[in-house]
XYZ file of C-alpha atoms in Angstrom:
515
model
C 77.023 206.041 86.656
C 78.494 208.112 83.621
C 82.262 208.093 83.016
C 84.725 210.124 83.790
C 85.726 210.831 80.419
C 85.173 208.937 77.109
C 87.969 209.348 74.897
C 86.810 209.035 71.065
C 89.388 207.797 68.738
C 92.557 205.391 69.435
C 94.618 207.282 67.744
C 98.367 208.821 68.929
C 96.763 211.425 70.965
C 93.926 209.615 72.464
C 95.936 206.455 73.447
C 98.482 209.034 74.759
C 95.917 210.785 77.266
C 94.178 206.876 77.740
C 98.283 205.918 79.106
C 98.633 209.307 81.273
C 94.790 208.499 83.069
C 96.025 204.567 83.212
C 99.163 205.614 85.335
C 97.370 208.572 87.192
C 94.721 205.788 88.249
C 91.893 208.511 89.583
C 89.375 208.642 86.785
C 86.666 206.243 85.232
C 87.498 206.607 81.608
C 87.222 204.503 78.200
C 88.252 204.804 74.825
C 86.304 204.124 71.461
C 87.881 203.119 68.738
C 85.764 202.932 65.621
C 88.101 199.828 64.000
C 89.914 197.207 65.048
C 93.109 198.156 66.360
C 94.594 201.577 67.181
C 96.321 204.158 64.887
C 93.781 203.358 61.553
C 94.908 206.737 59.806
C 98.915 205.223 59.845
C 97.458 201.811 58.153
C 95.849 204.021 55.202
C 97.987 207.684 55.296
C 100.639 208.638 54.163
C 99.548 207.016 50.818
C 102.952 206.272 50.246
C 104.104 205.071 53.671
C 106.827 207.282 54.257
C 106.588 209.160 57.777
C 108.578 212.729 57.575
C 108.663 212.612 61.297
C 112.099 212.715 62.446
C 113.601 209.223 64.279
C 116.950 209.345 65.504
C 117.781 206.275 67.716
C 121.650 207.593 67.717
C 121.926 210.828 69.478
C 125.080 210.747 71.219
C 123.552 210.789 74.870
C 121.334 208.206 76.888
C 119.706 211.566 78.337
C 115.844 210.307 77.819
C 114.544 214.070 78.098
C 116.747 215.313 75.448
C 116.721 211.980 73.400
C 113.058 213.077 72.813
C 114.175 216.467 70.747
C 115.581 213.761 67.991
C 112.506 211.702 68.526
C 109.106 212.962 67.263
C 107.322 209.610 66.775
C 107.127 208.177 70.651
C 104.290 208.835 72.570
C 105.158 209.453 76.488
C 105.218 206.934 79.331
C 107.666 205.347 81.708
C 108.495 202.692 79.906
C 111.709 202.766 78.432
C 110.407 199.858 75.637
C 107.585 202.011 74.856
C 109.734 204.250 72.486
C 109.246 204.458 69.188
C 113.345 204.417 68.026
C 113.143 200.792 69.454
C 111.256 200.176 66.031
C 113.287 200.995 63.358
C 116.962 202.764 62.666
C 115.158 204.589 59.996
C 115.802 208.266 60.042
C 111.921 208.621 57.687
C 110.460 205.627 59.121
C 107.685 203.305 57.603
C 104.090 204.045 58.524
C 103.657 200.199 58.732
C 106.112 200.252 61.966
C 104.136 203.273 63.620
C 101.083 200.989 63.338
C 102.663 198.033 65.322
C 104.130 200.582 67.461
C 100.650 202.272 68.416
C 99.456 198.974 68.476
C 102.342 197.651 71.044
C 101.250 201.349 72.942
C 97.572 200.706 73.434
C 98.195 197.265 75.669
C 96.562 197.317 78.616
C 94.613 200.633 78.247
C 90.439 200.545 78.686
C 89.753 200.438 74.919
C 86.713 199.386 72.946
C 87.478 198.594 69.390
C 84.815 197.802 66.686
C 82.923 200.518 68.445
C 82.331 203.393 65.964
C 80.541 206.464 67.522
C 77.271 207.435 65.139
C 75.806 210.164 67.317
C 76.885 212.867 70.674
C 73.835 214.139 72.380
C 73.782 216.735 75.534
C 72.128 214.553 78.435
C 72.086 216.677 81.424
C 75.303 218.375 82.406
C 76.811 215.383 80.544
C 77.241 213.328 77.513
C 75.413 210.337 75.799
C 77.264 208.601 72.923
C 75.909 206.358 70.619
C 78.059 203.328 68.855
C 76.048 200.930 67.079
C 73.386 199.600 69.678
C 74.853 200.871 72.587
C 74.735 204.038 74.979
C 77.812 205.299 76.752
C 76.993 208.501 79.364
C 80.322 210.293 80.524
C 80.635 213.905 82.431
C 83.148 214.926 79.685
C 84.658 214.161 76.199
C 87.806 214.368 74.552
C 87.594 214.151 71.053
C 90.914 212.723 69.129
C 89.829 211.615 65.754
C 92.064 214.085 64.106
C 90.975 215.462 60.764
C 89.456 212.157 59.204
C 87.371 213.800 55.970
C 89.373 215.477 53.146
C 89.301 218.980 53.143
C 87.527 219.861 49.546
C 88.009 223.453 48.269
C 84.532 225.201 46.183
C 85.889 224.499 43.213
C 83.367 223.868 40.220
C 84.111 220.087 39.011
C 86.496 219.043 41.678
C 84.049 216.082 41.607
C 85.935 214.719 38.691
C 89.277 214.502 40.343
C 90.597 211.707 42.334
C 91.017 212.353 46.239
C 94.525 211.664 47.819
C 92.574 208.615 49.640
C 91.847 207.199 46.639
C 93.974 207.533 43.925
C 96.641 205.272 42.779
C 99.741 205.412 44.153
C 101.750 202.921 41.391
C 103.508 205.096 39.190
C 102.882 203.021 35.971
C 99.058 203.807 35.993
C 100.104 206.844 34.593
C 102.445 206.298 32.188
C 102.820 209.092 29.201
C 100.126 211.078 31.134
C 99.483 214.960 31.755
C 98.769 214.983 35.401
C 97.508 218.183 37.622
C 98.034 217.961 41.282
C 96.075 220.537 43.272
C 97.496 221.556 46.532
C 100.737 222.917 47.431
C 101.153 220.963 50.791
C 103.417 217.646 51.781
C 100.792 215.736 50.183
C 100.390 216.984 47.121
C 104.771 217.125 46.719
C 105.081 213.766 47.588
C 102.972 212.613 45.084
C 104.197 214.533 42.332
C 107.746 213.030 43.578
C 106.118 209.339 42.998
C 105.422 210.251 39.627
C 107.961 212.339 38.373
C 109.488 209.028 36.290
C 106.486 207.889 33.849
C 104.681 211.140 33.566
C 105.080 213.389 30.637
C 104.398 216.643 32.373
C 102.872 217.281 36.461
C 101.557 220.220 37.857
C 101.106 221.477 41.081
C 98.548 224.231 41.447
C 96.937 226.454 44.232
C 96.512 229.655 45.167
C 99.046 230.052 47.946
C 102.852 230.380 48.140
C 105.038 227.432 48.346
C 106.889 227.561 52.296
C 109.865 225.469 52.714
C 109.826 224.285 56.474
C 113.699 224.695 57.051
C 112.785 228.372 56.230
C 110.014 228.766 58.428
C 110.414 226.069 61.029
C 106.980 225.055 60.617
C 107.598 221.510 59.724
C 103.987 221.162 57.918
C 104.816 223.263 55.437
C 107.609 221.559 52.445
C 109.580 219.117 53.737
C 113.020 218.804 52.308
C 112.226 215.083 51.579
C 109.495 215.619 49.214
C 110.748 219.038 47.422
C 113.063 217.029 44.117
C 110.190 218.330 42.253
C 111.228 221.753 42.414
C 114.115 221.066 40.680
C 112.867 219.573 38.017
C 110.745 222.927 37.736
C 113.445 225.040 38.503
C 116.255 223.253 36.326
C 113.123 223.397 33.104
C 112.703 219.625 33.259
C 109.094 219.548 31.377
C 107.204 219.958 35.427
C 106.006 223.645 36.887
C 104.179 225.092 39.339
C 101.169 227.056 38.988
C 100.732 230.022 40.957
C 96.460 231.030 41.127
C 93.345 229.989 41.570
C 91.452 227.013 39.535
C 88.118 228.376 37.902
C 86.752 225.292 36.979
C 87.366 221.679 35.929
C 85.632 219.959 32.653
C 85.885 216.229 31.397
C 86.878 216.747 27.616
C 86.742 213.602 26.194
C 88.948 210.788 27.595
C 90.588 214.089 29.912
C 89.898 216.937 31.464
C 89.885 221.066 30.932
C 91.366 222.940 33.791
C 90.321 226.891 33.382
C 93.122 228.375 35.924
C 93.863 231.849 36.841
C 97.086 233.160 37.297
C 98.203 235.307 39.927
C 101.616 236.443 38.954
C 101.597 236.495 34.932
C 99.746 238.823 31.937
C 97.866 235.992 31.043
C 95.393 236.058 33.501
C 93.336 233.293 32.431
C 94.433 229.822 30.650
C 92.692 226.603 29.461
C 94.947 223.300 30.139
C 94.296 220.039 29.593
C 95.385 217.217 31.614
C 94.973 213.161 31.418
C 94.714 213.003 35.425
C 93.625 215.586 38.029
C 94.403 214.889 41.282
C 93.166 216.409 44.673
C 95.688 216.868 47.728
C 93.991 219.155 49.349
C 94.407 218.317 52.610
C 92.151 217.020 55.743
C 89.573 218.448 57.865
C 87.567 217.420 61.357
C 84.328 215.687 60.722
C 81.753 216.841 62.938
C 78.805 215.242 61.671
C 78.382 212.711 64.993
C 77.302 215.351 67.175
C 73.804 216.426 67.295
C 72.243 220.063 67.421
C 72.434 220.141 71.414
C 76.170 219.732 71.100
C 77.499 220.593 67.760
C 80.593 222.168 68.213
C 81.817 225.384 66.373
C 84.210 225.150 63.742
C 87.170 227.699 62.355
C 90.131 227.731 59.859
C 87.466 227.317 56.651
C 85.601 225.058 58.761
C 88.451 222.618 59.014
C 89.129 222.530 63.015
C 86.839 222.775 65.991
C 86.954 226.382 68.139
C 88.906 225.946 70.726
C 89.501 227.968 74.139
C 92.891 227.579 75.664
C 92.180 224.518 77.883
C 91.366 222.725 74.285
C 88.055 223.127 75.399
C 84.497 223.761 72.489
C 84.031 227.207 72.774
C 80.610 226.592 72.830
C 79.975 222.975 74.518
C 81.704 222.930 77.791
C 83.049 219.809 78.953
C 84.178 218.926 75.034
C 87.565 218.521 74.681
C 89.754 218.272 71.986
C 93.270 216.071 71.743
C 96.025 215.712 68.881
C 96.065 217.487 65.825
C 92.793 219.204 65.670
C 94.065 221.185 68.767
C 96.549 222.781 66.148
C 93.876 225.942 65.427
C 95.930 227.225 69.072
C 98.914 227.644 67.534
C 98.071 227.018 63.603
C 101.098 227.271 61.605
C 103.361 228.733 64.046
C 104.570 225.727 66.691
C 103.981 222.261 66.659
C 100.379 221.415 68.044
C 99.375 219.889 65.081
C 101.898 217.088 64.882
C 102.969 214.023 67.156
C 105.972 215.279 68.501
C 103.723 218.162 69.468
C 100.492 217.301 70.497
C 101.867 214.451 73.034
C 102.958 217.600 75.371
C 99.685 218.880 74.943
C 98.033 216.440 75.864
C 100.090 215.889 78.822
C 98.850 219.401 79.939
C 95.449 219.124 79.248
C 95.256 216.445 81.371
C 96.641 218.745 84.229
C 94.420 221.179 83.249
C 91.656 218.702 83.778
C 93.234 217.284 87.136
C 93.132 221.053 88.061
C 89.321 222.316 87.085
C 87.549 219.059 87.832
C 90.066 217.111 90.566
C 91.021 220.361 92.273
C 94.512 218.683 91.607
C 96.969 222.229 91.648
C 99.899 222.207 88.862
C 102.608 219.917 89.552
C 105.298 222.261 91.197
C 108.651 222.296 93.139
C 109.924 224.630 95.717
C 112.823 226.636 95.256
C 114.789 229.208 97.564
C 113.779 232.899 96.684
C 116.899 233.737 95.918
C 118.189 234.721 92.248
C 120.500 231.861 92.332
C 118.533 229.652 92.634
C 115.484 230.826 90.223
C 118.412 231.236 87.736
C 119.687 227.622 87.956
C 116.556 226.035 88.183
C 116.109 227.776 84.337
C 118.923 227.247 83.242
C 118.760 223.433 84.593
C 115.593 222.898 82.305
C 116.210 224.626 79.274
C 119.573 222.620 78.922
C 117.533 219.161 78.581
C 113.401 219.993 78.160
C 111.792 218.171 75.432
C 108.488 219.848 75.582
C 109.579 223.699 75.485
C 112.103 222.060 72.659
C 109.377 220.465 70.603
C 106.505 223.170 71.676
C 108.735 226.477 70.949
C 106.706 229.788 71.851
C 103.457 227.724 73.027
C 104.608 225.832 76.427
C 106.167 227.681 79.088
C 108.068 226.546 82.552
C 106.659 228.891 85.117
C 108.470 229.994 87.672
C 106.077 232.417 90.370
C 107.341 233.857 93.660
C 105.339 234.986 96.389
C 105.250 235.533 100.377
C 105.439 231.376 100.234
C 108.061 231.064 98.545
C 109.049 230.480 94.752
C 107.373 227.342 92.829
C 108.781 225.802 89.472
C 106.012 224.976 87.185
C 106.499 222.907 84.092
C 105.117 222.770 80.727
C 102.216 225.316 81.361
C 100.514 226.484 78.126
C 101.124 230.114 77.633
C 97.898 231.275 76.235
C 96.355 229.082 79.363
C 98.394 230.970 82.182
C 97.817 234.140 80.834
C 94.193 233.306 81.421
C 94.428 231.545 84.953
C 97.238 232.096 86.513
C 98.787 229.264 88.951
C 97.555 230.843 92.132
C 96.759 228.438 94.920
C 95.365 228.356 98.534
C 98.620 228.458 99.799
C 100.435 230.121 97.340
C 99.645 233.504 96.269
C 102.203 235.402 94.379
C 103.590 238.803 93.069
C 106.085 237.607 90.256
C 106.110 235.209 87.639
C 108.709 234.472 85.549
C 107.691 232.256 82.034
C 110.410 230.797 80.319
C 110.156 229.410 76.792
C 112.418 228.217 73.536
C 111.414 230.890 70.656
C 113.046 231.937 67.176
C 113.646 235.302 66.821
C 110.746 237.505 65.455
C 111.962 237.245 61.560
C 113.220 234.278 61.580
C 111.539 233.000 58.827
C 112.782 235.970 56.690
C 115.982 234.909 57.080
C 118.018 232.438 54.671
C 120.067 230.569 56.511
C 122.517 229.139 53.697
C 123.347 232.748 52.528
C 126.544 233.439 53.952
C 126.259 237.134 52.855
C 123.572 237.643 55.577
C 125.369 238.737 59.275
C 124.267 236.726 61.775
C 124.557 237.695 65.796
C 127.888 236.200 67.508
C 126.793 232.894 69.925
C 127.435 233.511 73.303
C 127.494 236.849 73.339
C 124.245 238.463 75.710
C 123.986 241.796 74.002
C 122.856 240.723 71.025
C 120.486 238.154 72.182
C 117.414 239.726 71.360
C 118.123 240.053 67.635
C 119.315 236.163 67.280
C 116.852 234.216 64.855
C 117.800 231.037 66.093
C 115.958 228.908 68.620
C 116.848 230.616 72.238
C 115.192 231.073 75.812
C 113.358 233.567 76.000
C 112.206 234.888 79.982
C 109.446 236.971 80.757
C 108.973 238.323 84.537
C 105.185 239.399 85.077
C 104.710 242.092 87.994
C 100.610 241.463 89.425
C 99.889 239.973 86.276
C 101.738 242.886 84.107
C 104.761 242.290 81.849
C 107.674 244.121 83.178
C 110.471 243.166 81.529
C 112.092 240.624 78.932
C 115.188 238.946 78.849
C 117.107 236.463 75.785
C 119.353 234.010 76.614
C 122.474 233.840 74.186
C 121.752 231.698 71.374
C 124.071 228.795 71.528
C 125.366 226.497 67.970
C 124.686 223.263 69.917
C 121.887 224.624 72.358
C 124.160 224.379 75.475
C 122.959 227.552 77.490
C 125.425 227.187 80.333
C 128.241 229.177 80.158
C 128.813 231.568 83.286
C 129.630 234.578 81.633
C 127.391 234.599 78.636
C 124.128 232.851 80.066
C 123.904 232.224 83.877
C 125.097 235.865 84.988
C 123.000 237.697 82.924
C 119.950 235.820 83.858
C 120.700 236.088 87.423
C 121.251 239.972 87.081
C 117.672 240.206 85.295
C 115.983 237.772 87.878
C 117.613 240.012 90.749
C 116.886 243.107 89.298
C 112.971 241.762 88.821
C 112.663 240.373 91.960
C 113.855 243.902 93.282
């Protein structure tokens, strides 16, 4: 009989959906792990072993549900020694304690290590996977290798430069040396910061802007923790950053030739020369084990596999996808793409699979249909959810009322109920109300150290709409229509409680929708 599900890759996300169909006990499924133990990108990545994933063990409450907004390394059980700030006190933690931690994580789940999938091949409405000498034959697959192949630009000669894999990472092997980095990502910054003390001059080059993350609140793009080389830019301390495109790459003699194009100078086009190129260009999914029957589609340059909103191949159904290759749902904009993400989203995808293949319904809870009580069942959740926290703009609580009665729905992905709805046998409904955690429209246009800039008073519901801070945001649908919009107050330490400036206006817009 096939499986269930085979889960590829023992990774963060795929031993966090192996944990949630452990404890949910209904499903036949097994995980293959091409290695020997779990979490093999942490043992090799970051090359410099310094996780910018925040880990706060100290947060000032033993609230587990809102310990997890300080806390984007732990993967999601119910076991309180299964958290990840039970590791280290380190606020950047060590990639070598996420690897015992994953390791610690995996106990006890159906996993085959040493088991490297070579080949995916349709066989009848199902799967048949191919490791080594054996067959596996499941109904479905989830996919969580993340991106596992570097991501290599069409750039003439980019042969000759050394990969972020496989370059060295001791700063004395480049001692006195002219080194270009290419990329303008964490990778490529954090390198440059290694070598910033034995090189005589480093460049970072590529075609795009540089995005600071406490700008944009996308936390892949520059990380405070790896930008010291813009000073040295900035201040004129020998280093620079090149704004264009790179034309070509040479060897010339014991270095290289670097023909570059500049985007924002007269010069258009310059010859450098440099001791050391180096290539951190990012990663990309590697699709090469699945055959023509089921080769998935690919997007984003061909770096991440098509994906509907159930994280499904939008061409290969039953093909799921798990972690951070389900990032091309939200790419750039929340926080699918990263642990603290992705183990929400996984957490709904298996609903979503518990739903379309179980003929499980959402998990929901009843409430009065009264605006009282819709209003402080919000107002309950925002105060202390992780997942709307962590997953701003992308998962919604769901609250729909009908002839039955009103049901509270959490953690539904918005794209997915826009698409399905939550309507069951015995629940039809008329309204829905979808609550979320957003910034404000332009937030990332906003600089939030210059004092000059007038910000919207906290607390005050008026102005609610223009805050550019993080803030609730609740929609009420009308037969599947959007009828009307309402902003919670934006609060300094995310308390939206107050009577006067949160909980009555919310009630006044959920009564007024509901009439």
């Amino acid at each position: 009989m096939p499986l269930d599900y085979v889960i590829i890759g023992a990774g963060p996300a795929g031993l966090q959906l192996a944990r949630l169909l452990e404890a949910d006990g209904k499903r036949d499924y097994l995980v293959l792990e091409g290695t020997g133990a779990p979490g093999a990108f942490f043992e090799r990545f970051p090359r410099h072993r310094t996780l910018i994933s925040v880990n706060k063990p100290r947060t000032g409450t033993d609230d587990p549900e809102l310990n997890l907004r300080l806390d984007w390394n732990s993967l999601l059980s119910d076991d309180p020694e299964l958290l990840f700030t039970k590791y280290t006190d380190r606020y950047f933690p060590s990639a070598d304690d996420y690897v015992r931690y994953l390791a610690d994580f995996g106990k006890g789940l159906r996993i085959e290590y040493d088991t490297r999938v070579t080949r995916i091949s349709r066989d009848g409405d199902g799967f048949a996977i191919t490791a080594g000498d054996k067959t596996y034959r499941a109904r479905r697959i989830v996919v969580a290798t993340g991106v596992s192949q570097a991501y290599r630009p069409d750039i003439p000669g980019l042969e000759l430069a050394e990969s972020y894999a496989d370059m060295s990472v001791d700063p004395r092997d480049y001692l006195d040396q002219r080194v270009l980095i290419i990329g303008k990502g964490n990778s490529a910054f954090e390198t440059a910061d290694n070598l910033m003390e034995t090189t005589t001059v480093i460049h970072v080059a590529g075609p795009s802007s540089v995005r600071l993350a406490w700008r944009t609140h996308y936390v892949g793009h520059l990380r405070a923790v790896n930008n010291n080389f813009l000073d040295t830019y900035q201040l004129k301390s020998a280093n620079a950053i090149l704004d264009g495109s790179i034309r070509s790459i040479e060897r010339d003699g014991d270095g290289f030739t670097v023909t570059f194009s500049f985007s924002r100078v007269h010069e258009v086009v310059k010859e450098l020369r440099y001791d050391r190129v180096l290539a951190c260009t990012g990663f990309r999914f590697d699709a090469s084990i699945f055959d023509d029957s089921c080769r998935p589609e690919l997007t984003i340059r061909d770096r991440f596999p098509a994906q509907t909103a159930s994280w499904e191949s939008v061409n290969v159904p039953g093909l799921f996808f798990a972690g951070t290759i389900s990032q091309v749902r939200d790419f750039k904009k929340s926080t699918s793409g990263f642990i603290h993400g992705f183990r929400y989203a996984v957490r709904a995808l298996h609903k979503i699979l518990e739903l379309s293949y179980g003929e499980t319904p959402w998990p929901a809870g009843k409430l009065d249909v009264t605006p009282a009580a819709v209003t402080d069942a919000i107002i309950a959740r925002v105060n202390r959810t992780s997942a709307l926290w962590q997953q701003f703009g992308f998962l919604a609580d769901v609250v729909t009322v009908g002839e039955s009665g009103a049901r509270y729905h959490d953690e539904v992905p918005v794209d997915w109920f826009a698409e399905h709805g939550l309507a069951t046998a015995d629940h039809a409904y008329r309204h829905a109300f979808v609550v979320t955690l957003e910034y404000g429209p332009e937030h990332d246009q906003v600089d939030p150290f210059d004092v000059t800039v007038t910000r919207v008073m906290q607390d005050v519901p008026g102005q609610a709409h223009d805050a550019a801070y993080l803030h609730p945001v609740v929609r009420h649908f009308r037969d599947g229509a959007l009828a009307g919009t309402h902003h919670v107050a934006e609060n300094l330490e995310n308390r939206w409680d107050r009577p006067d400036a949160h909980v009555a206006p919310l009630t006044t817009f959920v009564a007024r929708s509901l009439s």
